[in-house]
Amino acid sequence: MHDLVIKNIGELVVVPRGPIGGRSMHEVATMTNAAMIVQDGLIAWFGPEEKLESPAQCHVVDAQGGCVIPGLIDCHTHTVFAGTRENEFVKRLQGKAYAQIAEEGGGIRVSVEAVRSASCDELVELALPRLRRMLQGGVTTVEIKSGYGLTVDDELKMLEAVSKLKSLQPIELVGTYLAAHTTPREFADQPDAYLDLILDDKVLSRVRDEKLAEFCDVFCERTAFSVAQSRRVLETAKRYNLRPKLHADQITQIGASVLAGEVDAISADHLETIHDEGIAALTKAGCVAVLLPACSFFLGVEQAPARRMLEANLPVAIATDYNPGSSMVESLSLTLGIACTQMKMTPTEVLTAATANAASAIDRHNRVGAIETGMQADLVLLDVPNHHQWMYELGRNCVRLVIKKGEVVVGQA
Ligand code: NIG
Ligand code: FE
């Protein structure tokens, strides 16, 4: 592997390692006229260009005054799915609520039918171009959940698709077991019997032994699983080294964020209806608050109270929630732009939210998401002079070059 030197960096955003508390997310150092050396896939040195001592044999990237940031991390997605639900999109525009559509037999269950009919290879083929586009948008790590199979075999098929995708493209993928996404039709009135199946020792042992997932997620919501059921799911999964995550406080407030604190979840995600008690619980537990502004934007509903969480010093992360129902938005940079204008977060805050803190939400903060010597060289070169301009050009893909583990994977060195 050749060493890589990046010269002529207009702005290097020196994002520190996560988790970064909300009150510090705006305080990130930047360097102008910077350079960087990448060796063996790691950040070996960075500093003022005049102090650069280039290694003998190296590839050189001329950043042409562009801005360099850590590779973006999408820490909450449902990127493996089949079928589309644009009819629900139109129904919502005509006044039907997301929950109402689900209660009338639409919603997650529609995607479940499509995923059950697809083979593992078909799921892989559908996800590949999505991941390719995410990479072109500067995303170098993506978490992907199951949750559209809702039988043991179909949930494992989804996670196997994630495993196969790992070797077919450059993005690092992280699997999450979300079999408790909703109760499938066949178990309509017996959610606990469904939970018996997906929490069976053989199933969870297999998820652990074949490294199909690192996390277990549950949709804790009036229309999905109660607090007691969610607790059962997450406490059981913990015994198989699957760390808890939750879809919490999205539509109704039933105590999901408080539960997140109690089960020591690594992250609590959504949080549109979080209350002060929930914020206190997450703070006490050191839990990352993963906000999904594209989801609320897509559904046309109120955003999570981001500023209240930042003021409470919670480490806030931002992700797309990319899925065919509530957030058909695969662009993380657009999602970050939405966080700026709709949640009043600054470009610096959203950048730390999608790098250092997103890495913390998937337990990778000691390897990715920061500009620090010794960190993995996952880097993005933008064709704008600073990261404020990147967010200001809302929705334009400003990515010129993407480096994954020291290798140029988008653009040319
Ligand atoms: O994160 N909230 C629950 N699950 C997904 C939506 C899934 C769907 O509608 O297909 C979410 O928003
Ligand atoms: Fe989600």
Short mmCIF file of C-alpha atoms and ligand atoms in Angstrom, two decimals:
data_model
loop_
_atom_site.label_atom_id
_atom_site.label_comp_id
_atom_site.label_asym_id
_atom_site.label_seq_id
_atom_site.Cartn_x
_atom_site.Cartn_y
_atom_site.Cartn_z
CA MET A 1 0.00 0.00 0.00
CA HIS A 2 1.42 3.41 -1.02
CA ASP A 3 1.46 6.25 1.45
CA LEU A 4 -0.85 9.09 0.60
CA VAL A 5 -0.24 12.79 1.04
CA ILE A 6 -3.03 15.35 0.87
CA LYS A 7 -1.74 18.85 0.17
CA ASN A 8 -3.29 22.24 -0.19
CA ILE A 9 -6.22 21.63 2.19
CA GLY A 10 -8.22 24.88 2.51
CA GLU A 11 -9.82 23.78 5.78
CA LEU A 12 -9.14 20.66 7.81
CA VAL A 13 -11.88 20.14 10.39
CA VAL A 14 -10.12 18.52 13.34
CA VAL A 15 -13.08 16.60 14.76
CA PRO A 16 -12.13 15.05 18.12
CA ARG A 17 -12.98 11.48 19.03
CA GLY A 18 -16.53 10.80 20.27
CA PRO A 19 -18.61 10.91 22.30
CA ILE A 20 -18.74 14.71 22.32
CA GLY A 21 -21.27 16.28 24.69
CA GLY A 22 -23.83 18.56 23.07
CA ARG A 23 -22.43 21.72 24.61
CA SER A 24 -19.01 21.10 23.01
CA MET A 25 -20.18 19.98 19.56
CA HIS A 26 -19.88 23.49 18.16
CA GLU A 27 -16.31 23.94 19.47
CA VAL A 28 -14.19 22.14 16.90
CA ALA A 29 -10.77 23.34 15.77
CA THR A 30 -10.10 23.96 12.09
CA MET A 31 -6.76 24.38 10.29
CA THR A 32 -6.26 26.36 7.12
CA ASN A 33 -3.46 25.66 4.57
CA ALA A 34 -3.13 22.16 6.01
CA ALA A 35 -1.65 18.88 4.80
CA MET A 36 -2.00 15.27 5.88
CA ILE A 37 -0.03 12.03 5.57
CA VAL A 38 -1.82 8.68 5.47
CA GLN A 39 0.21 5.52 6.13
CA ASP A 40 -0.94 1.91 6.37
CA GLY A 41 -4.54 3.02 6.24
CA LEU A 42 -4.16 5.34 9.23
CA ILE A 43 -3.81 9.08 9.74
CA ALA A 44 -0.03 9.37 10.34
CA TRP A 45 0.38 13.14 10.50
CA PHE A 46 -1.46 16.40 9.82
CA GLY A 47 -0.44 19.99 10.29
CA PRO A 48 0.43 23.23 8.51
CA GLU A 49 1.48 22.62 4.91
CA GLU A 50 4.86 24.34 5.39
CA LYS A 51 5.82 21.68 7.95
CA LEU A 52 4.98 18.76 5.63
CA GLU A 53 7.79 16.22 5.11
CA SER A 54 6.50 13.96 2.35
CA PRO A 55 7.50 10.30 2.45
CA ALA A 56 9.71 9.15 -0.47
CA GLN A 57 7.18 6.97 -2.24
CA CYS A 58 3.67 8.35 -2.08
CA HIS A 59 0.55 9.27 -3.99
CA VAL A 60 -0.25 12.96 -3.78
CA VAL A 61 -3.72 14.46 -3.67
CA ASP A 62 -3.96 18.18 -4.38
CA ALA A 63 -7.00 19.29 -2.40
CA GLN A 64 -7.06 22.56 -4.37
CA GLY A 65 -8.14 24.52 -1.33
CA GLY A 66 -11.04 22.18 -0.55
CA CYS A 67 -12.26 21.15 2.89
CA VAL A 68 -11.34 17.79 4.49
CA ILE A 69 -13.62 16.12 7.03
CA PRO A 70 -13.80 12.60 8.52
CA GLY A 71 -15.72 10.02 6.49
CA LEU A 72 -19.42 10.38 7.29
CA ILE A 73 -21.14 7.68 9.35
CA ASP A 74 -24.80 6.80 8.88
CA CYS A 75 -25.52 5.09 12.21
CA HIS A 76 -29.24 4.30 11.72
CA THR A 77 -30.53 2.90 8.43
CA HIS A 78 -32.81 0.24 6.99
CA THR A 79 -30.86 0.12 3.70
CA VAL A 80 -31.71 -3.54 3.01
CA PHE A 81 -35.32 -3.52 1.82
CA ALA A 82 -37.46 -4.51 -1.18
CA GLY A 83 -40.38 -2.71 -2.80
CA THR A 84 -41.44 0.91 -2.47
CA ARG A 85 -44.36 2.70 -0.76
CA GLU A 86 -44.92 5.88 -2.74
CA ASN A 87 -48.70 5.36 -2.44
CA GLU A 88 -48.37 5.98 1.32
CA PHE A 89 -46.33 9.10 0.60
CA VAL A 90 -49.23 10.43 -1.47
CA LYS A 91 -51.82 9.38 1.17
CA ARG A 92 -49.91 11.34 3.80
CA LEU A 93 -49.84 14.40 1.59
CA GLN A 94 -53.63 14.04 1.42
CA GLY A 95 -53.90 14.06 5.20
CA LYS A 96 -53.46 10.49 6.49
CA ALA A 97 -51.05 10.07 9.39
CA TYR A 98 -48.16 7.57 9.39
CA ALA A 99 -49.61 5.63 12.35
CA GLN A 100 -53.08 5.58 10.78
CA ILE A 101 -51.68 4.04 7.58
CA ALA A 102 -49.96 1.36 9.68
CA GLU A 103 -53.18 0.61 11.59
CA GLU A 104 -55.03 0.15 8.31
CA GLY A 105 -52.61 -2.59 7.21
CA GLY A 106 -50.09 -0.42 5.36
CA GLY A 107 -46.72 0.62 6.65
CA ILE A 108 -43.97 -1.76 7.74
CA ARG A 109 -46.06 -4.83 6.89
CA VAL A 110 -46.07 -3.87 3.19
CA SER A 111 -42.28 -3.88 3.11
CA VAL A 112 -42.37 -7.18 5.00
CA GLU A 113 -44.33 -8.85 2.17
CA ALA A 114 -41.78 -7.61 -0.37
CA VAL A 115 -38.76 -8.72 1.66
CA ARG A 116 -40.22 -12.15 2.33
CA SER A 117 -40.67 -12.64 -1.44
CA ALA A 118 -37.08 -11.65 -2.20
CA SER A 119 -34.07 -13.95 -1.99
CA CYS A 120 -30.98 -12.98 -0.05
CA ASP A 121 -29.15 -12.33 -3.35
CA GLU A 122 -31.99 -10.13 -4.56
CA LEU A 123 -31.78 -8.08 -1.38
CA VAL A 124 -28.04 -7.72 -1.96
CA GLU A 125 -28.56 -6.58 -5.56
CA LEU A 126 -31.13 -4.00 -4.44
CA ALA A 127 -28.90 -2.61 -1.70
CA LEU A 128 -25.66 -2.38 -3.72
CA PRO A 129 -26.52 0.69 -5.81
CA ARG A 130 -27.89 2.42 -2.70
CA LEU A 131 -24.58 1.87 -0.92
CA ARG A 132 -22.65 3.00 -4.00
CA ARG A 133 -24.54 6.30 -3.99
CA MET A 134 -24.03 6.70 -0.23
CA LEU A 135 -20.29 6.24 -0.73
CA GLN A 136 -20.31 8.88 -3.46
CA GLY A 137 -21.94 11.16 -0.89
CA GLY A 138 -18.99 10.69 1.47
CA VAL A 139 -20.44 7.99 3.72
CA THR A 140 -17.82 5.41 4.74
CA THR A 141 -19.61 3.49 7.53
CA VAL A 142 -23.28 2.44 7.59
CA GLU A 143 -25.39 0.63 10.17
CA ILE A 144 -28.14 -1.55 8.66
CA LYS A 145 -31.05 -3.10 10.54
CA SER A 146 -33.14 -6.16 9.82
CA GLY A 147 -36.83 -5.80 10.64
CA TYR A 148 -38.70 -6.36 7.39
CA GLY A 149 -38.61 -10.17 7.57
CA LEU A 150 -40.51 -10.81 10.81
CA THR A 151 -39.96 -14.57 10.63
CA VAL A 152 -36.79 -16.06 12.03
CA ASP A 153 -35.63 -17.13 8.56
CA ASP A 154 -36.43 -13.83 6.88
CA GLU A 155 -34.77 -11.78 9.61
CA LEU A 156 -31.63 -13.90 9.32
CA LYS A 157 -31.84 -13.59 5.52
CA MET A 158 -31.72 -9.81 5.87
CA LEU A 159 -28.70 -9.97 8.16
CA GLU A 160 -27.01 -12.43 5.80
CA ALA A 161 -27.55 -9.91 3.02
CA VAL A 162 -25.74 -7.32 5.16
CA SER A 163 -22.88 -9.78 5.68
CA LYS A 164 -22.58 -10.46 1.96
CA LEU A 165 -22.62 -6.75 1.18
CA LYS A 166 -19.57 -6.25 3.42
CA SER A 167 -17.26 -7.85 0.89
CA LEU A 168 -18.89 -6.41 -2.23
CA GLN A 169 -18.24 -2.69 -1.71
CA PRO A 170 -15.94 -0.41 0.36
CA ILE A 171 -18.34 0.92 3.04
CA GLU A 172 -17.94 -0.71 6.46
CA LEU A 173 -21.31 -2.18 7.45
CA VAL A 174 -22.67 -2.82 10.93
CA GLY A 175 -25.60 -5.19 11.39
CA THR A 176 -28.44 -4.69 13.89
CA TYR A 177 -31.08 -7.29 14.76
CA LEU A 178 -34.48 -5.55 14.65
CA ALA A 179 -36.78 -8.58 14.53
CA ALA A 180 -38.92 -6.68 17.10
CA HIS A 181 -39.87 -4.02 14.55
CA THR A 182 -43.58 -4.83 14.70
CA THR A 183 -45.76 -7.89 15.28
CA PRO A 184 -46.29 -9.78 12.01
CA ARG A 185 -49.82 -10.41 10.76
CA GLU A 186 -49.66 -14.13 11.65
CA PHE A 187 -49.21 -13.18 15.32
CA ALA A 188 -51.63 -10.26 15.32
CA ASP A 189 -53.01 -10.84 18.83
CA GLN A 190 -50.06 -12.64 20.37
CA PRO A 191 -47.00 -10.42 20.26
CA ASP A 192 -45.41 -12.34 23.14
CA ALA A 193 -45.56 -15.59 21.19
CA TYR A 194 -43.76 -13.81 18.35
CA LEU A 195 -41.13 -12.58 20.80
CA ASP A 196 -40.66 -16.17 22.05
CA LEU A 197 -39.65 -17.14 18.51
CA ILE A 198 -37.23 -14.32 17.75
CA LEU A 199 -35.62 -14.49 21.18
CA ASP A 200 -35.12 -18.24 21.05
CA ASP A 201 -31.70 -19.38 22.26
CA LYS A 202 -30.82 -21.04 18.95
CA VAL A 203 -31.63 -17.89 16.97
CA LEU A 204 -29.74 -15.46 19.19
CA SER A 205 -26.79 -17.86 19.48
CA ARG A 206 -26.61 -17.99 15.71
CA VAL A 207 -26.75 -14.18 15.38
CA ARG A 208 -23.89 -13.96 17.87
CA ASP A 209 -21.76 -16.88 16.59
CA GLU A 210 -22.02 -15.96 12.90
CA LYS A 211 -21.47 -12.28 13.78
CA LEU A 212 -24.66 -11.35 11.93
CA ALA A 213 -25.31 -8.39 14.22
CA GLU A 214 -23.63 -6.38 16.98
CA PHE A 215 -26.75 -4.64 18.27
CA CYS A 216 -30.37 -5.46 19.02
CA ASP A 217 -32.99 -2.81 18.34
CA VAL A 218 -36.71 -2.66 19.15
CA PHE A 219 -39.50 -0.33 18.02
CA CYS A 220 -40.88 0.72 21.42
CA GLU A 221 -44.14 2.43 20.45
CA ARG A 222 -47.88 2.18 21.03
CA THR A 223 -48.35 0.55 17.59
CA ALA A 224 -45.39 -1.83 18.03
CA PHE A 225 -43.93 -3.08 21.37
CA SER A 226 -44.67 -1.91 24.91
CA VAL A 227 -42.00 -0.86 27.39
CA ALA A 228 -42.26 -4.25 29.17
CA GLN A 229 -41.96 -6.17 25.89
CA SER A 230 -39.08 -3.99 24.73
CA ARG A 231 -37.27 -4.51 28.01
CA ARG A 232 -37.63 -8.26 27.59
CA VAL A 233 -36.22 -8.10 24.04
CA LEU A 234 -33.22 -6.00 24.99
CA GLU A 235 -32.38 -7.76 28.27
CA THR A 236 -32.51 -11.13 26.51
CA ALA A 237 -30.34 -9.94 23.60
CA LYS A 238 -27.74 -8.56 26.02
CA ARG A 239 -27.03 -12.08 27.23
CA TYR A 240 -25.83 -12.80 23.66
CA ASN A 241 -23.58 -9.72 23.56
CA LEU A 242 -26.01 -7.79 21.39
CA ARG A 243 -25.98 -4.25 22.79
CA PRO A 244 -29.34 -2.50 23.09
CA LYS A 245 -30.63 0.25 20.81
CA LEU A 246 -34.18 1.57 20.62
CA HIS A 247 -36.55 3.30 18.27
CA ALA A 248 -37.75 5.51 21.12
CA ASP A 249 -40.32 8.30 21.62
CA GLN A 250 -41.05 8.60 17.89
CA ILE A 251 -44.81 9.05 17.69
CA THR A 252 -46.13 8.74 21.24
CA GLN A 253 -44.49 9.13 24.63
CA ILE A 254 -44.72 5.78 26.43
CA GLY A 255 -41.45 5.89 28.36
CA ALA A 256 -39.08 4.42 25.77
CA SER A 257 -36.22 6.86 26.41
CA VAL A 258 -36.40 6.17 30.15
CA LEU A 259 -36.20 2.46 29.30
CA ALA A 260 -33.13 3.19 27.13
CA GLY A 261 -31.37 4.51 30.23
CA GLU A 262 -32.48 1.55 32.34
CA VAL A 263 -31.20 -1.10 29.93
CA ASP A 264 -27.99 0.85 29.34
CA ALA A 265 -28.64 1.25 25.63
CA ILE A 266 -25.74 2.43 23.48
CA SER A 267 -28.17 4.75 21.68
CA ALA A 268 -31.79 5.90 21.75
CA ASP A 269 -33.00 6.89 18.31
CA HIS A 270 -35.79 9.18 16.96
CA LEU A 271 -36.80 11.01 20.21
CA GLU A 272 -39.31 13.34 18.54
CA THR A 273 -41.51 13.27 21.67
CA ILE A 274 -38.80 13.04 24.33
CA HIS A 275 -39.57 14.75 27.66
CA ASP A 276 -37.26 16.11 30.39
CA GLU A 277 -37.35 12.81 32.26
CA GLY A 278 -36.14 11.01 29.11
CA ILE A 279 -33.35 13.52 28.54
CA ALA A 280 -32.24 13.06 32.16
CA ALA A 281 -32.31 9.27 31.79
CA LEU A 282 -30.17 9.33 28.63
CA THR A 283 -27.70 11.76 30.19
CA LYS A 284 -27.33 9.60 33.29
CA ALA A 285 -26.78 6.44 31.22
CA GLY A 286 -24.28 8.04 28.81
CA CYS A 287 -26.51 7.07 25.93
CA VAL A 288 -26.11 8.67 22.47
CA ALA A 289 -29.22 10.48 21.22
CA VAL A 290 -29.55 9.61 17.52
CA LEU A 291 -31.78 12.14 15.77
CA LEU A 292 -33.39 11.44 12.39
CA PRO A 293 -34.41 14.81 10.93
CA ALA A 294 -35.01 13.45 7.41
CA CYS A 295 -37.71 11.16 8.83
CA SER A 296 -39.73 13.99 10.38
CA PHE A 297 -39.13 16.12 7.30
CA PHE A 298 -40.31 13.30 5.03
CA LEU A 299 -43.41 12.67 7.17
CA GLY A 300 -44.06 16.39 7.55
CA VAL A 301 -44.17 16.25 11.35
CA GLU A 302 -42.46 18.05 14.22
CA GLN A 303 -38.71 17.58 14.67
CA ALA A 304 -37.09 16.21 17.83
CA PRO A 305 -36.14 19.00 20.28
CA ALA A 306 -32.45 18.91 19.33
CA ARG A 307 -31.44 22.14 21.07
CA ARG A 308 -32.85 20.95 24.41
CA MET A 309 -30.77 17.78 24.16
CA LEU A 310 -27.65 19.71 23.15
CA GLU A 311 -28.13 22.08 26.09
CA ALA A 312 -28.41 19.06 28.40
CA ASN A 313 -24.96 18.09 27.03
CA LEU A 314 -26.19 14.81 25.53
CA PRO A 315 -23.94 13.49 22.76
CA VAL A 316 -26.19 13.93 19.72
CA ALA A 317 -25.76 11.93 16.51
CA ILE A 318 -27.67 12.35 13.24
CA ALA A 319 -28.58 9.63 10.74
CA THR A 320 -30.83 9.26 7.69
CA ASP A 321 -33.13 6.45 8.94
CA TYR A 322 -33.12 5.51 5.24
CA ASN A 323 -36.15 3.24 4.71
CA PRO A 324 -39.05 2.95 2.24
CA GLY A 325 -41.75 4.04 4.69
CA SER A 326 -40.80 6.96 6.87
CA SER A 327 -37.59 8.29 5.31
CA MET A 328 -36.89 7.46 1.68
CA VAL A 329 -33.85 9.69 2.00
CA GLU A 330 -30.48 8.11 1.33
CA SER A 331 -28.52 11.38 1.39
CA LEU A 332 -26.82 11.97 4.73
CA SER A 333 -25.63 15.42 3.67
CA LEU A 334 -29.19 16.48 2.82
CA THR A 335 -30.25 15.08 6.20
CA LEU A 336 -27.60 17.22 7.89
CA GLY A 337 -28.82 20.27 5.98
CA ILE A 338 -32.32 19.56 7.28
CA ALA A 339 -30.89 19.37 10.82
CA CYS A 340 -29.41 22.83 10.28
CA THR A 341 -32.51 24.58 9.00
CA GLN A 342 -35.22 22.64 10.88
CA MET A 343 -33.48 21.86 14.18
CA LYS A 344 -31.30 24.96 14.30
CA MET A 345 -28.08 23.00 14.61
CA THR A 346 -24.90 24.62 13.28
CA PRO A 347 -22.81 23.08 10.46
CA THR A 348 -20.13 22.22 13.04
CA GLU A 349 -22.66 20.51 15.31
CA VAL A 350 -24.13 18.43 12.49
CA LEU A 351 -20.66 17.45 11.29
CA THR A 352 -19.68 16.13 14.73
CA ALA A 353 -23.11 14.47 14.93
CA ALA A 354 -22.47 12.49 11.73
CA THR A 355 -18.86 11.57 12.52
CA ALA A 356 -17.55 11.32 16.11
CA ASN A 357 -20.95 10.89 17.78
CA ALA A 358 -22.32 8.61 15.07
CA ALA A 359 -19.23 6.43 15.62
CA SER A 360 -20.05 6.35 19.35
CA ALA A 361 -23.60 5.18 18.58
CA ILE A 362 -22.15 2.06 16.91
CA ASP A 363 -19.16 1.59 19.22
CA ARG A 364 -16.52 2.60 16.67
CA HIS A 365 -15.43 5.92 18.16
CA ASN A 366 -11.93 4.67 18.93
CA ARG A 367 -11.31 3.83 15.28
CA VAL A 368 -13.34 6.18 13.05
CA GLY A 369 -15.16 9.51 13.05
CA ALA A 370 -12.24 11.72 14.12
CA ILE A 371 -9.18 13.49 12.74
CA GLU A 372 -6.48 12.26 15.08
CA THR A 373 -3.17 10.54 14.38
CA GLY A 374 -3.57 6.78 14.62
CA MET A 375 -7.23 6.90 13.62
CA GLN A 376 -8.34 5.00 10.52
CA ALA A 377 -7.93 7.19 7.43
CA ASP A 378 -11.60 7.47 6.43
CA LEU A 379 -11.66 10.92 4.86
CA VAL A 380 -13.76 13.08 2.58
CA LEU A 381 -12.49 15.92 0.43
CA LEU A 382 -15.18 18.49 -0.37
CA ASP A 383 -15.02 20.87 -3.34
CA VAL A 384 -15.88 23.82 -1.07
CA PRO A 385 -13.40 25.86 1.02
CA ASN A 386 -15.05 25.27 4.42
CA HIS A 387 -17.68 23.08 6.06
CA HIS A 388 -20.09 25.97 6.55
CA GLN A 389 -20.34 26.33 2.78
CA TRP A 390 -20.85 22.56 2.49
CA MET A 391 -24.05 22.78 4.58
CA TYR A 392 -25.09 26.07 3.03
CA GLU A 393 -25.20 24.44 -0.43
CA LEU A 394 -28.19 22.43 0.80
CA GLY A 395 -28.63 19.14 -0.99
CA ARG A 396 -25.73 19.46 -3.45
CA ASN A 397 -23.22 16.65 -3.34
CA CYS A 398 -19.98 18.56 -2.72
CA VAL A 399 -17.85 15.41 -2.42
CA ARG A 400 -14.77 15.33 -4.65
CA LEU A 401 -12.82 12.43 -3.18
CA VAL A 402 -13.49 9.68 -0.65
CA ILE A 403 -10.73 7.76 1.13
CA LYS A 404 -11.57 4.53 2.97
CA LYS A 405 -8.84 2.95 5.15
CA GLY A 406 -6.26 4.96 3.27
CA GLU A 407 -7.47 3.95 -0.22
CA VAL A 408 -9.08 6.37 -2.66
CA VAL A 409 -12.50 4.82 -3.40
CA VAL A 410 -14.28 7.78 -5.04
CA GLY A 411 -12.56 10.34 -7.28
CA GLN A 412 -8.93 10.34 -8.36
CA ALA A 413 -5.69 10.79 -6.45
O1 NIG B 1 -37.26 4.14 11.83
N1 NIG B 1 -40.16 3.71 13.23
C1 NIG B 1 -40.05 2.56 12.87
N2 NIG B 1 -39.33 2.08 11.89
C2 NIG B 1 -38.86 2.82 10.78
C3 NIG B 1 -39.91 2.98 9.75
C4 NIG B 1 -40.15 1.72 9.05
C5 NIG B 1 -41.16 1.82 7.96
O2 NIG B 1 -42.10 2.62 7.97
O3 NIG B 1 -40.96 1.02 7.03
C6 NIG B 1 -38.31 4.15 11.24
O4 NIG B 1 -38.91 5.21 11.02
FE FE B 2 -35.47 3.46 11.90
#
